[in-house]
Structure formats: C-alpha cells, structure tokens
Coordinates of N, CA and C in Angstrom, one line a residue:
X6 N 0.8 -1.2 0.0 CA 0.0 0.0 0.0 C 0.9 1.2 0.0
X7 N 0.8 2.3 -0.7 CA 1.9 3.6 -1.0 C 0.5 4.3 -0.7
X8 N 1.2 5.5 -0.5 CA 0.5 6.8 -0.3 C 0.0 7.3 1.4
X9 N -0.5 8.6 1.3 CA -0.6 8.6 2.9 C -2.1 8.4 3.8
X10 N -1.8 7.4 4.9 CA -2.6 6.9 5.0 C -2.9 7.2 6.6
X11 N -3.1 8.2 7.1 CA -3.4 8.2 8.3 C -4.7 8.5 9.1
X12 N -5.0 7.7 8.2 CA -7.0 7.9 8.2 C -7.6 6.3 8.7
X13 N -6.3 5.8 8.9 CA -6.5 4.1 9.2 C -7.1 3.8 10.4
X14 N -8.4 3.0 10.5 CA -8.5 2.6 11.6 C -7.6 1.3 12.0
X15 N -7.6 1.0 13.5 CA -7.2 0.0 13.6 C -6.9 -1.3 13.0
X16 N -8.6 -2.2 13.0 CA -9.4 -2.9 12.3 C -8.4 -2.8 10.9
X17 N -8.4 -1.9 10.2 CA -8.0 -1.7 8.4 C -6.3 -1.9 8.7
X18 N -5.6 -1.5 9.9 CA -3.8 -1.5 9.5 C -4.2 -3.3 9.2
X19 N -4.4 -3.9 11.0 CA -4.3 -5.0 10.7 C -4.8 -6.0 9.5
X20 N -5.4 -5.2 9.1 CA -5.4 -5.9 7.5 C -4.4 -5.3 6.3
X21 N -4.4 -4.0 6.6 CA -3.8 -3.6 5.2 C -1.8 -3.6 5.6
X22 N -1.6 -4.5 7.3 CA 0.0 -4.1 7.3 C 0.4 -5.0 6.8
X23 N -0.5 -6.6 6.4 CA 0.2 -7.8 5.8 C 0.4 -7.8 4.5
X24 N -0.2 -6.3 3.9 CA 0.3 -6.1 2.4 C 1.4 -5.1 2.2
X25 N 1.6 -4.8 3.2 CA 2.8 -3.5 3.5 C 2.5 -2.3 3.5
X26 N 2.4 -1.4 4.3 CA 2.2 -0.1 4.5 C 3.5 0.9 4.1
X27 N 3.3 1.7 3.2 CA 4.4 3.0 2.8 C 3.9 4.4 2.8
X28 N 5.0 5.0 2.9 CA 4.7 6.2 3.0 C 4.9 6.6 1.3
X29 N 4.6 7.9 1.0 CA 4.7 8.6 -0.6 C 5.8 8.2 -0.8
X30 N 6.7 8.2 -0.1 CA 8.5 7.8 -0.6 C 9.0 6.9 -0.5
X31 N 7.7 5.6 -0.2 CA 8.2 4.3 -0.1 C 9.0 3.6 1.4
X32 N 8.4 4.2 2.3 CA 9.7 4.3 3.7 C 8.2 3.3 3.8
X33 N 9.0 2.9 5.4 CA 8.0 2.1 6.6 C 7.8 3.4 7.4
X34 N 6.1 3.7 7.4 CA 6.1 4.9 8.1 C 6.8 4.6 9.8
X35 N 6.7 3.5 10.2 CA 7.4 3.9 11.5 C 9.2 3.8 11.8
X36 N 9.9 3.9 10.8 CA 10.8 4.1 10.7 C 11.2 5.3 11.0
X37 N 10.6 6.4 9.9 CA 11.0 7.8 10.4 C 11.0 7.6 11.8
X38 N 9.9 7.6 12.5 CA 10.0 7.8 14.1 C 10.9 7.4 14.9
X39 N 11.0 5.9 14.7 CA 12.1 5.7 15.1 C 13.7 5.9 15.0
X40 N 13.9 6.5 13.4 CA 15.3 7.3 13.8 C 15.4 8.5 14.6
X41 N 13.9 9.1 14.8 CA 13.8 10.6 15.2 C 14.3 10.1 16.8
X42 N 14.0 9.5 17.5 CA 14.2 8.6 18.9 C 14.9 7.9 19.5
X43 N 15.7 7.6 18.2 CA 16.7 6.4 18.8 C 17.7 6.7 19.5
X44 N 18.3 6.0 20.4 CA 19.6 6.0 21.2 C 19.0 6.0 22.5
X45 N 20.1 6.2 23.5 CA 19.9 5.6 24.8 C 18.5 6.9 25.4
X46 N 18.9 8.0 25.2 CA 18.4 9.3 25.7 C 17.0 10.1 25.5
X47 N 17.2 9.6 24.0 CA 15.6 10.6 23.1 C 14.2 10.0 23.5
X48 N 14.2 8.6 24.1 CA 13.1 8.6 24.7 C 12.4 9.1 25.9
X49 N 14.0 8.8 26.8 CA 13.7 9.2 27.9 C 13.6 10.5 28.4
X50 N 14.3 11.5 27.5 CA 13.8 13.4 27.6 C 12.2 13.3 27.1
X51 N 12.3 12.5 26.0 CA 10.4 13.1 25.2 C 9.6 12.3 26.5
X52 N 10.0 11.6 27.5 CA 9.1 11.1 28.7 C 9.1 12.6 29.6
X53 N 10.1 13.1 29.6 CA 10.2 13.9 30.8 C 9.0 15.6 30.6
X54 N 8.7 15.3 28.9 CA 8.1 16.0 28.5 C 6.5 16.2 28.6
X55 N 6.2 14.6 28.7 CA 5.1 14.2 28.9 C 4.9 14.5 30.6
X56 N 5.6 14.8 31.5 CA 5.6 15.1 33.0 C 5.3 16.2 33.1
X57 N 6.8 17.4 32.4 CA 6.2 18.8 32.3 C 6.0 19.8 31.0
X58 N 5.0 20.0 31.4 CA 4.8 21.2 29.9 C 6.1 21.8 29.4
X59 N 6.5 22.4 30.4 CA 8.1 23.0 29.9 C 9.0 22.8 30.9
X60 N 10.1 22.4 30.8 CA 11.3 22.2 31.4 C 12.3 23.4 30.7
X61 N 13.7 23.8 32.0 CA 15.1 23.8 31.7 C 15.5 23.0 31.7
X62 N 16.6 23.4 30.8 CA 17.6 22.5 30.7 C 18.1 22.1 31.5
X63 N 18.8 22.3 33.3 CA 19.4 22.0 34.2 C 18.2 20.9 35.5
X64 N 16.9 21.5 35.2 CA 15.7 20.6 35.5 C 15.8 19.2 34.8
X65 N 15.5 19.6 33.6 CA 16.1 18.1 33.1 C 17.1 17.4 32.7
X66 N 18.3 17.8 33.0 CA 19.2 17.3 33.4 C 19.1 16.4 34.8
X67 N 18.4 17.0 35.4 CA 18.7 16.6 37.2 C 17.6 15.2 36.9
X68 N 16.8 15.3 36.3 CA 16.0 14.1 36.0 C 16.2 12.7 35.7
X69 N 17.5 13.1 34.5 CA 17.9 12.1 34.0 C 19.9 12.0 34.5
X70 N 19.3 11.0 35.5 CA 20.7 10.8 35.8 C 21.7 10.5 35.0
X71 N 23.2 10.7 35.1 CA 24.0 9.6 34.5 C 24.1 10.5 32.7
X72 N 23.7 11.0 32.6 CA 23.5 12.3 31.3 C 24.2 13.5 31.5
X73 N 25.2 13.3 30.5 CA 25.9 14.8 30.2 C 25.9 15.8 29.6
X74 N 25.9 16.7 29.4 CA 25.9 18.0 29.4 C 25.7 17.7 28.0
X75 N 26.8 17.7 27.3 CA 26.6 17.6 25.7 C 26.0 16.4 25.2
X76 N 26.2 15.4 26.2 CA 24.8 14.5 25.6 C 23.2 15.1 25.2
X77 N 23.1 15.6 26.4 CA 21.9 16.4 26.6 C 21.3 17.7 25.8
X78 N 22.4 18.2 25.4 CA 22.4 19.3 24.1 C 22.2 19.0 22.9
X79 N 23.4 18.2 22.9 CA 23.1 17.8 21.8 C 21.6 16.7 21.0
X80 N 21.3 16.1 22.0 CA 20.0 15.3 22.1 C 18.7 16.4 21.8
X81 N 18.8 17.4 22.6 CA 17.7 18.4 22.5 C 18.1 18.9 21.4
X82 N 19.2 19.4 20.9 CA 18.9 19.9 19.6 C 19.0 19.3 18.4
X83 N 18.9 17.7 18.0 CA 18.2 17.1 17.7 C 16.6 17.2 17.0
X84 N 16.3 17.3 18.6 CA 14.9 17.1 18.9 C 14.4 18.4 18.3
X85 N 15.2 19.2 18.6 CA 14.2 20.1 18.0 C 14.2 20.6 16.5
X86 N 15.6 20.1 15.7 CA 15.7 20.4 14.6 C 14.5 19.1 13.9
X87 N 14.2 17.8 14.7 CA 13.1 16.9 14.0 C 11.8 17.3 14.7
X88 N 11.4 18.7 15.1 CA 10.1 19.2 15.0 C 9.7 18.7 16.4
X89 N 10.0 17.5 17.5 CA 9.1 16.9 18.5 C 9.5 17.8 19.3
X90 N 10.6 18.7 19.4 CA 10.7 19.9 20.8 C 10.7 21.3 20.1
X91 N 10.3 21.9 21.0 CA 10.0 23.4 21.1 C 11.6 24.1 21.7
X92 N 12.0 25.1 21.6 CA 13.1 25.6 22.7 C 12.6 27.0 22.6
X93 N 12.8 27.9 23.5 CA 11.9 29.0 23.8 C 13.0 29.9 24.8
X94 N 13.6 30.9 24.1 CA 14.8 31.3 24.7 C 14.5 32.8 25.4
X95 N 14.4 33.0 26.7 CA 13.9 34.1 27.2 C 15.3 34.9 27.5
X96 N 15.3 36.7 26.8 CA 16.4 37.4 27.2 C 16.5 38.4 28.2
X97 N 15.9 37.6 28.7 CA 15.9 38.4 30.5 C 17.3 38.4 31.1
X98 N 17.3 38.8 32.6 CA 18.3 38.5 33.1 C 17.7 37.8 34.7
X99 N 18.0 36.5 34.8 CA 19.0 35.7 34.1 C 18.5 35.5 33.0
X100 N 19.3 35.3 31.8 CA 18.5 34.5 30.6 C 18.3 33.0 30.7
X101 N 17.3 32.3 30.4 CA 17.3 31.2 30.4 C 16.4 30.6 29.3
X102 N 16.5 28.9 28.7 CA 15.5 28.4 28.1 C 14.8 27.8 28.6
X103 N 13.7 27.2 27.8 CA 12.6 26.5 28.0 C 12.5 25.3 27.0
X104 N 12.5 24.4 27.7 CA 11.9 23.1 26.3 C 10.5 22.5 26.5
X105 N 9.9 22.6 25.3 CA 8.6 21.5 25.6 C 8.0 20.8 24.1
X106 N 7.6 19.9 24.4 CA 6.6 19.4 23.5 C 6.1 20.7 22.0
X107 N 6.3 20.3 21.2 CA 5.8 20.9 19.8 C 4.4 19.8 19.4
X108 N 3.5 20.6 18.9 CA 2.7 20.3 18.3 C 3.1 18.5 18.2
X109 N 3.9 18.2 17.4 CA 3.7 17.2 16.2 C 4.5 16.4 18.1
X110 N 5.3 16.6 18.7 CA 6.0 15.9 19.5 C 4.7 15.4 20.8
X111 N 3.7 16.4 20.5 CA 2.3 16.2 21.7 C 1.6 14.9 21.0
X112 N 1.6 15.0 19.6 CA 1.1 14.1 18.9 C 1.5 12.3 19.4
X113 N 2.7 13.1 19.8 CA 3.2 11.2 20.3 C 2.4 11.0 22.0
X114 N 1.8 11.3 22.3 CA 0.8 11.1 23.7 C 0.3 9.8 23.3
X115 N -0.3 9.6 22.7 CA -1.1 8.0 22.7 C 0.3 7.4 21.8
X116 N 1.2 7.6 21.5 CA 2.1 6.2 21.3 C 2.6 6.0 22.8
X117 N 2.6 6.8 23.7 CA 3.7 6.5 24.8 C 2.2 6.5 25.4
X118 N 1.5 6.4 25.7 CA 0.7 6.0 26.7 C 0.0 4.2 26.1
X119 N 0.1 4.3 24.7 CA 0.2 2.4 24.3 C 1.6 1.7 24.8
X120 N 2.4 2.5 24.7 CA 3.6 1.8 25.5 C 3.8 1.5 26.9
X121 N 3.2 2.6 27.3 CA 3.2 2.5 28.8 C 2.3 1.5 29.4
X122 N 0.9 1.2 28.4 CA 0.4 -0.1 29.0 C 1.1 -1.5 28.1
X123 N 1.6 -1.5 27.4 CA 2.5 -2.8 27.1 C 3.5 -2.9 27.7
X124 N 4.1 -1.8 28.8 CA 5.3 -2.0 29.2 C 4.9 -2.5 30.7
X125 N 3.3 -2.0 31.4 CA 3.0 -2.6 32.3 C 2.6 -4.3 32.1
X126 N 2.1 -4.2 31.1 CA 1.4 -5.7 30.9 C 2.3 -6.9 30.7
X127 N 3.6 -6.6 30.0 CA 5.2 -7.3 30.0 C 6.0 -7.3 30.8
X128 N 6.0 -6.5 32.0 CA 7.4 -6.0 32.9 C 7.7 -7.1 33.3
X129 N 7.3 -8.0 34.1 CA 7.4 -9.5 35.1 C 8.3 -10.5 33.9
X130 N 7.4 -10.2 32.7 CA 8.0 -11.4 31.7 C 9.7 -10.6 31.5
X131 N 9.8 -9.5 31.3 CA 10.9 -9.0 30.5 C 11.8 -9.1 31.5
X132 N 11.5 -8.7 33.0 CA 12.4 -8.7 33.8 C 13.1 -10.0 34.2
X133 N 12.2 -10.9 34.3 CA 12.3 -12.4 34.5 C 13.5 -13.4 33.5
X134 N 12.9 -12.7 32.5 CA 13.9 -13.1 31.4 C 15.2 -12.7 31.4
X135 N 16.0 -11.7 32.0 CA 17.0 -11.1 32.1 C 18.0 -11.9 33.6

C-alpha cells in the first residue's frame, strides 16, 4: 500500500499491514519515528516531556541521571531540529531556556501512553527473562 494513510482505523492497519504499509516515498512509516528517537536518551527526555509542559535545561538534566551535558544538548537539539521539541529562549536577566513538547512531539501522547500499558502488561515477563 503507498501513499498517505493516516485515516486508518485500527481494524483496516491489521489488514492492510500484511500487504505493506508506505509512506509517498516508499519508507516504513514507523521508521521515520524511530530514527527521530533512537539511542539511549531521546526517549527518555520526550518522557520527561510528557511530565512537564516545559522544562530547563538544568531541570532536566537533574531528572535524568547519569546524562551529560553535551549528551543532553546535543540530544535536544536534535529534537528540536526533528520538529518533537520546542526551545523557547527568554532574554531576561537571568537569561534562560525553556523546552517542551511541539505540536507534532504532543502528537506522540497515545504512542507513549500504548507503550506505557505494554510495558505494564510485560514488565514481570521482561524482567524475569534477564
């Protein structure tokens, strides 16, 4: 199946994913997303998003332990050059920024809330397994 299709109900993917779902340019639409995400970090900031409407930078830093500085920069600007973060730079004194959720990054609310109940419904199995 080519072309854009996000008019799919549920019911219709599970039928129409066993003939292959594309985007206009021929991609696996959840590809894109997942390079937008990938690595140890980009999930766990777009979680921190879903907590607060807007965060600093040194806030969410303190959140995510074990995260460095330029990890962290560099991760958010990323995110923001792929549209899922906002940065919002106030020239007060002190000057400080702001990060949050963009439009299209709020959009991901029901994928992380389907994850969050698959990740409740698996935890025992996943952990057990390890």
């Amino acid at each position: 199946m080519r072309g854009k299709r996000d008019d799919l109900s549920y019911e219709e993917y599970l039928q129409e994913v066993k003939n292959g779902i594309l985007t206009e340019n021929g991609n696996c639409p959840v590809t894109l997303l997942l390079l937008m995400i990938q690595g140890k970090w980009k999930s766990r900031i777009l979680y921190q998003f879903c907590i607060h409407d807007k965060i600093r930078f040194g806030e969410l830093k303190k959140q995510l332990p074990g995260i460095t500085n330029t990890t962290l920069t560099n991760a958010l600007r990323e995110l923001v050059r792929d549209g899922l973060v906002t940065r919002e730079q106030f020239n007060e004194i002190p000057p400080h920024v702001e990060y949050s959720f963009s439009e299209m990054g709020r959009d991901l609310l029901p994928v992380f809330y389907a994850m969050m109940l698959w990740g409740f419904k698996h935890e025992k199995d996943i952990l057990s397994s390890k």
